[in-house]
Short mmCIF file of C-alpha atoms in Angstrom, two decimals:
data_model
loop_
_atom_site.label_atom_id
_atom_site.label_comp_id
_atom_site.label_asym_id
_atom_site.label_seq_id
_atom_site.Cartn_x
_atom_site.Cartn_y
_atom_site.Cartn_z
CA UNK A 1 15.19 62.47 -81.21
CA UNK A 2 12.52 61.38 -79.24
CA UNK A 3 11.20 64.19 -77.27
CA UNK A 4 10.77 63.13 -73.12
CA UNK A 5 8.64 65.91 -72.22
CA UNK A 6 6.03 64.56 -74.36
CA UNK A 7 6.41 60.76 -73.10
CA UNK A 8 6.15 61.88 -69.62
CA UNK A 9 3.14 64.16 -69.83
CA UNK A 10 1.58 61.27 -71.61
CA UNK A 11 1.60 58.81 -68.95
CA UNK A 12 1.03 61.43 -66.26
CA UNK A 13 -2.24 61.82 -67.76
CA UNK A 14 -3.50 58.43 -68.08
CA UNK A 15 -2.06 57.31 -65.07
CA UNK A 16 -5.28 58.22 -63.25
CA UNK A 17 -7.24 56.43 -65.61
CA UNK A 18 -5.03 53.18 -65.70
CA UNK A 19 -5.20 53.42 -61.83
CA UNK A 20 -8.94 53.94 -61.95
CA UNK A 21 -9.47 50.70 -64.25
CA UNK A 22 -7.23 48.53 -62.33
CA UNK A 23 -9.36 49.43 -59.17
CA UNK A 24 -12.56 47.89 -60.63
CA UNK A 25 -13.99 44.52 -59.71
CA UNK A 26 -13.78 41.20 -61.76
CA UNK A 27 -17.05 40.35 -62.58
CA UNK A 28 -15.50 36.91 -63.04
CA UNK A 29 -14.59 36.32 -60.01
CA UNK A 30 -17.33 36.91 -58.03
CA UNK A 31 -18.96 34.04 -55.21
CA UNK A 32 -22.26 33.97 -53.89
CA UNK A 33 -22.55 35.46 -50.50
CA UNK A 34 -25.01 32.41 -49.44
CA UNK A 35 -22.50 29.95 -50.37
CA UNK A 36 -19.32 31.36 -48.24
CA UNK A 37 -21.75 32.00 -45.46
CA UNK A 38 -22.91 28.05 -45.59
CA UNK A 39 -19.50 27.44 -45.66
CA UNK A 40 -18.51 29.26 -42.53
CA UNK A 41 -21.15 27.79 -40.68
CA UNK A 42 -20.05 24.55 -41.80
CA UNK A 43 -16.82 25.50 -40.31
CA UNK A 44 -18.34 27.28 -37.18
CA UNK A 45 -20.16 24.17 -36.20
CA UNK A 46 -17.29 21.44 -36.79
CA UNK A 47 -15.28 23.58 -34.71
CA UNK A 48 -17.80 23.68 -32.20
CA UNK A 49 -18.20 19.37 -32.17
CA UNK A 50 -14.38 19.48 -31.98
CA UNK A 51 -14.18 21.46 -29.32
CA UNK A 52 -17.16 19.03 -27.49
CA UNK A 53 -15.04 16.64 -28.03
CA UNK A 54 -11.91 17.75 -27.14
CA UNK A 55 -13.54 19.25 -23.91
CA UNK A 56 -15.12 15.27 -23.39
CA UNK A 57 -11.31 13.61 -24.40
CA UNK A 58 -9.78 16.00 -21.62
CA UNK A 59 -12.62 15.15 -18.76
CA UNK A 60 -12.20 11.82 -19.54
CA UNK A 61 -8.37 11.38 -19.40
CA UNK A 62 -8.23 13.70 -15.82
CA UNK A 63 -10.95 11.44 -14.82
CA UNK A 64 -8.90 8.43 -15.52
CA UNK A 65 -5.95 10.08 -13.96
CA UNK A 66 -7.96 10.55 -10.95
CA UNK A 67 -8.77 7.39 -10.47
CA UNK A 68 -5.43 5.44 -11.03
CA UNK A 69 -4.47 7.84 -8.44
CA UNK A 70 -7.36 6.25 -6.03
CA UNK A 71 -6.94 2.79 -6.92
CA UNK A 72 -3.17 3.22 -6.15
CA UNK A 73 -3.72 4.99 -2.83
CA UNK A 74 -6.19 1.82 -2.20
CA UNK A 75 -3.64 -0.18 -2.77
CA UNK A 76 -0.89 1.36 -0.80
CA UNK A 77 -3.10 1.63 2.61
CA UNK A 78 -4.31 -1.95 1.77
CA UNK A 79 -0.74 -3.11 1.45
CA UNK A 80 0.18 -1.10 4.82
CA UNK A 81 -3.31 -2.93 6.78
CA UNK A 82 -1.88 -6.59 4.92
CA UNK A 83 1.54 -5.53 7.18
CA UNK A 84 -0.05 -3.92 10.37
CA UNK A 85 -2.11 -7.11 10.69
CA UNK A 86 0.40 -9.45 9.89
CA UNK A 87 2.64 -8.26 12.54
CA UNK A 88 -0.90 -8.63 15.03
CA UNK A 89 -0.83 -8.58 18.69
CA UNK A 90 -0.65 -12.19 20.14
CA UNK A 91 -4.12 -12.37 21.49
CA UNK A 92 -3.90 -15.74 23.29
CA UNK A 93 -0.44 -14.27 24.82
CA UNK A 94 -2.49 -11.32 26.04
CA UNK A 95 -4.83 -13.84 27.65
CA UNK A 96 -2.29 -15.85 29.12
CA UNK A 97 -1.04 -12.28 30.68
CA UNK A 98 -4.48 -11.65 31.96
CA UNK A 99 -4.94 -14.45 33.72
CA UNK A 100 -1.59 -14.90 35.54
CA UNK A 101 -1.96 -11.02 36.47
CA UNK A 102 -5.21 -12.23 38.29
CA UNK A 103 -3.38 -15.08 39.55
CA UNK A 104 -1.05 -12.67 40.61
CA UNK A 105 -3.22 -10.14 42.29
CA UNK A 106 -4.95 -12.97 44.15
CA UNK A 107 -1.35 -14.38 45.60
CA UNK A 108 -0.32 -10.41 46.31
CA UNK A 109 -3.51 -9.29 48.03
CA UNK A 110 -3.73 -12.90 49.61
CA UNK A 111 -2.49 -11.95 53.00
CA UNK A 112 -3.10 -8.07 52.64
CA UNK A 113 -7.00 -8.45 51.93
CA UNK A 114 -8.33 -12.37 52.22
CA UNK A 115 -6.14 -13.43 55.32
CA UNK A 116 -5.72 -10.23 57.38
CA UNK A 117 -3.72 -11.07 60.92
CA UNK A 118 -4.58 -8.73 63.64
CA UNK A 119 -0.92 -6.79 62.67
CA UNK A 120 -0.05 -5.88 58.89
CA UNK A 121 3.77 -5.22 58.54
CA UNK A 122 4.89 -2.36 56.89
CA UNK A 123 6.90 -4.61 54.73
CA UNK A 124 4.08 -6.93 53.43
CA UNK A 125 2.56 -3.87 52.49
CA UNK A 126 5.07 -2.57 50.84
CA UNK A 127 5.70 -5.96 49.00
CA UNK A 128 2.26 -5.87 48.15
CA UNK A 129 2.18 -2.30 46.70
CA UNK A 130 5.27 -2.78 44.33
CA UNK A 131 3.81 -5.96 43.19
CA UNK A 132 0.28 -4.29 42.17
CA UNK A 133 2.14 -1.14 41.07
CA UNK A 134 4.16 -3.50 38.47
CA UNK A 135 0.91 -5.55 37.71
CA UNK A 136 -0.52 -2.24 37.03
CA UNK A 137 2.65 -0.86 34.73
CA UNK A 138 2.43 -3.94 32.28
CA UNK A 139 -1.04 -4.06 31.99
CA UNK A 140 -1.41 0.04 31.29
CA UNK A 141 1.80 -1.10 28.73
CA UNK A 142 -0.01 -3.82 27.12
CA UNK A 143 -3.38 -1.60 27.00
CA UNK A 144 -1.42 1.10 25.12
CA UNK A 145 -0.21 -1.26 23.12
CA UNK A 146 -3.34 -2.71 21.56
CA UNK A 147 -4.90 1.10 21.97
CA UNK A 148 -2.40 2.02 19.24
CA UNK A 149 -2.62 -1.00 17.25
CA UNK A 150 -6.46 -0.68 17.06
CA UNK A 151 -6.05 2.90 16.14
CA UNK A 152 -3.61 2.89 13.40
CA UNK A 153 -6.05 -0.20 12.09
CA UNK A 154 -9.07 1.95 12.52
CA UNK A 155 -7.08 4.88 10.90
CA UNK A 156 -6.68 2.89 7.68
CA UNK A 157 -10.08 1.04 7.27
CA UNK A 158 -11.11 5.41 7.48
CA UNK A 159 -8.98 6.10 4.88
CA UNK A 160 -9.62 3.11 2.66
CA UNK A 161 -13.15 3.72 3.18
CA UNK A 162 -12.56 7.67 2.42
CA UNK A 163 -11.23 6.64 -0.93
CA UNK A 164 -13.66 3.88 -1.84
CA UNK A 165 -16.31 6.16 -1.35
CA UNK A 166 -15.34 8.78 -4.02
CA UNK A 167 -17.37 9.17 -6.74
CA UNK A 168 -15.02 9.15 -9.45
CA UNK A 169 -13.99 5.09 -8.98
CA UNK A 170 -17.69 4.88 -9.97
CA UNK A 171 -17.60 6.80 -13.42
CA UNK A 172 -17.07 4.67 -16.17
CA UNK A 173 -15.22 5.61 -19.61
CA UNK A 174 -17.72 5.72 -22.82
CA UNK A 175 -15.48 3.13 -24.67
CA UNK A 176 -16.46 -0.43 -23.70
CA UNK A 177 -12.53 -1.22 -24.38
CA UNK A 178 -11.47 1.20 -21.38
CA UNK A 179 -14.44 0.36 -19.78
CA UNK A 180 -13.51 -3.71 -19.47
CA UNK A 181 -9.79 -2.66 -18.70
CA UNK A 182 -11.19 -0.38 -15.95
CA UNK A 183 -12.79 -3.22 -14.18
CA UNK A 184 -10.19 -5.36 -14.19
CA UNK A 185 -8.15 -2.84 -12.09
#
């Protein structure tokens, strides 16, 4: 019979020594401290250019984003400049208007001002007052009219300006491909 006690104080006893051997190091496997840390500044420094690079790729695509977003705005307040001065003011109309309103003036103020008689009736003058009071109505009308129309034009030749004046339209991509398809925007 094989006797357990034996057996078990056996291995209890060279369990510290088995433990003790396994814990050494393998001379075999053993690297040159030089070499890993070449290695890991191999690593360290292509991680570092990637980065670059990935910091460059990023600048460059919001900078491309930023200006499609210009050249669109351009576009849009050009477009809206191509309608306001399509739908102009009639400028030989507003001449026309000018001169009959002196023509007008003259005929109204003819008898008030020019020709005075001794007596002025209360009616000619009152004639004569609504007729420079409506002379006076269209032309404030027709000078708010062309106020606003020169405004809203000034307005956008601001804005377009505004936009063509920011930097970024001016910045260029490093690839001569994106670069050509830039300026053809």
């Amino acid at each position: 019979m094989i006797n357990w006690k034996k057996i078990v104080c056996t291995l209890l006893l060279l369990s510290p020594v088995l433990l003790i051997k396994a814990q050494q190091k393998d001379s075999s496997n053993t690297i040159s401290d030089s070499s890993i840390t070449a290695f890991v500044k191999s690593l360290q420094k292509r991680g570092a250019d990637e980065t670059v690079r990935s910091i460059e790729k990023y600048k460059s695509g919001q900078l491309a984003i930023k200006q499609q977003h210009l050249i669109e705005e351009i576009k849009n307040y050009t477009q809206k400049a191509k309608i306001l001065l399509k739908n102009r003011i009639d400028s030989f109309l507003i001449s026309k208007e000018i001169k009959s309103t002196s023509e007008y003036l003259e005929i109204a103020g003819d008898g008030v001002f020019k020709n005075k008689s001794n007596t002025q009736s209360q009616r000619n003058l009152a004639v004569t007052a609504a007729i420079y009071t409506e002379l006076l109505d269209r032309t404030t009308l027709r000078q708010k009219q062309i106020s606003t129309y020169s405004k809203n034009l000034i307005e956008l030749r601001d804005k377009i300006d505004s936009l063509n004046a920011d930097r970024a339209l001016y910045m260029f991509p490093n690839n001569s491909i994106s670069t050509l398809k830039y300026i053809k925007k």
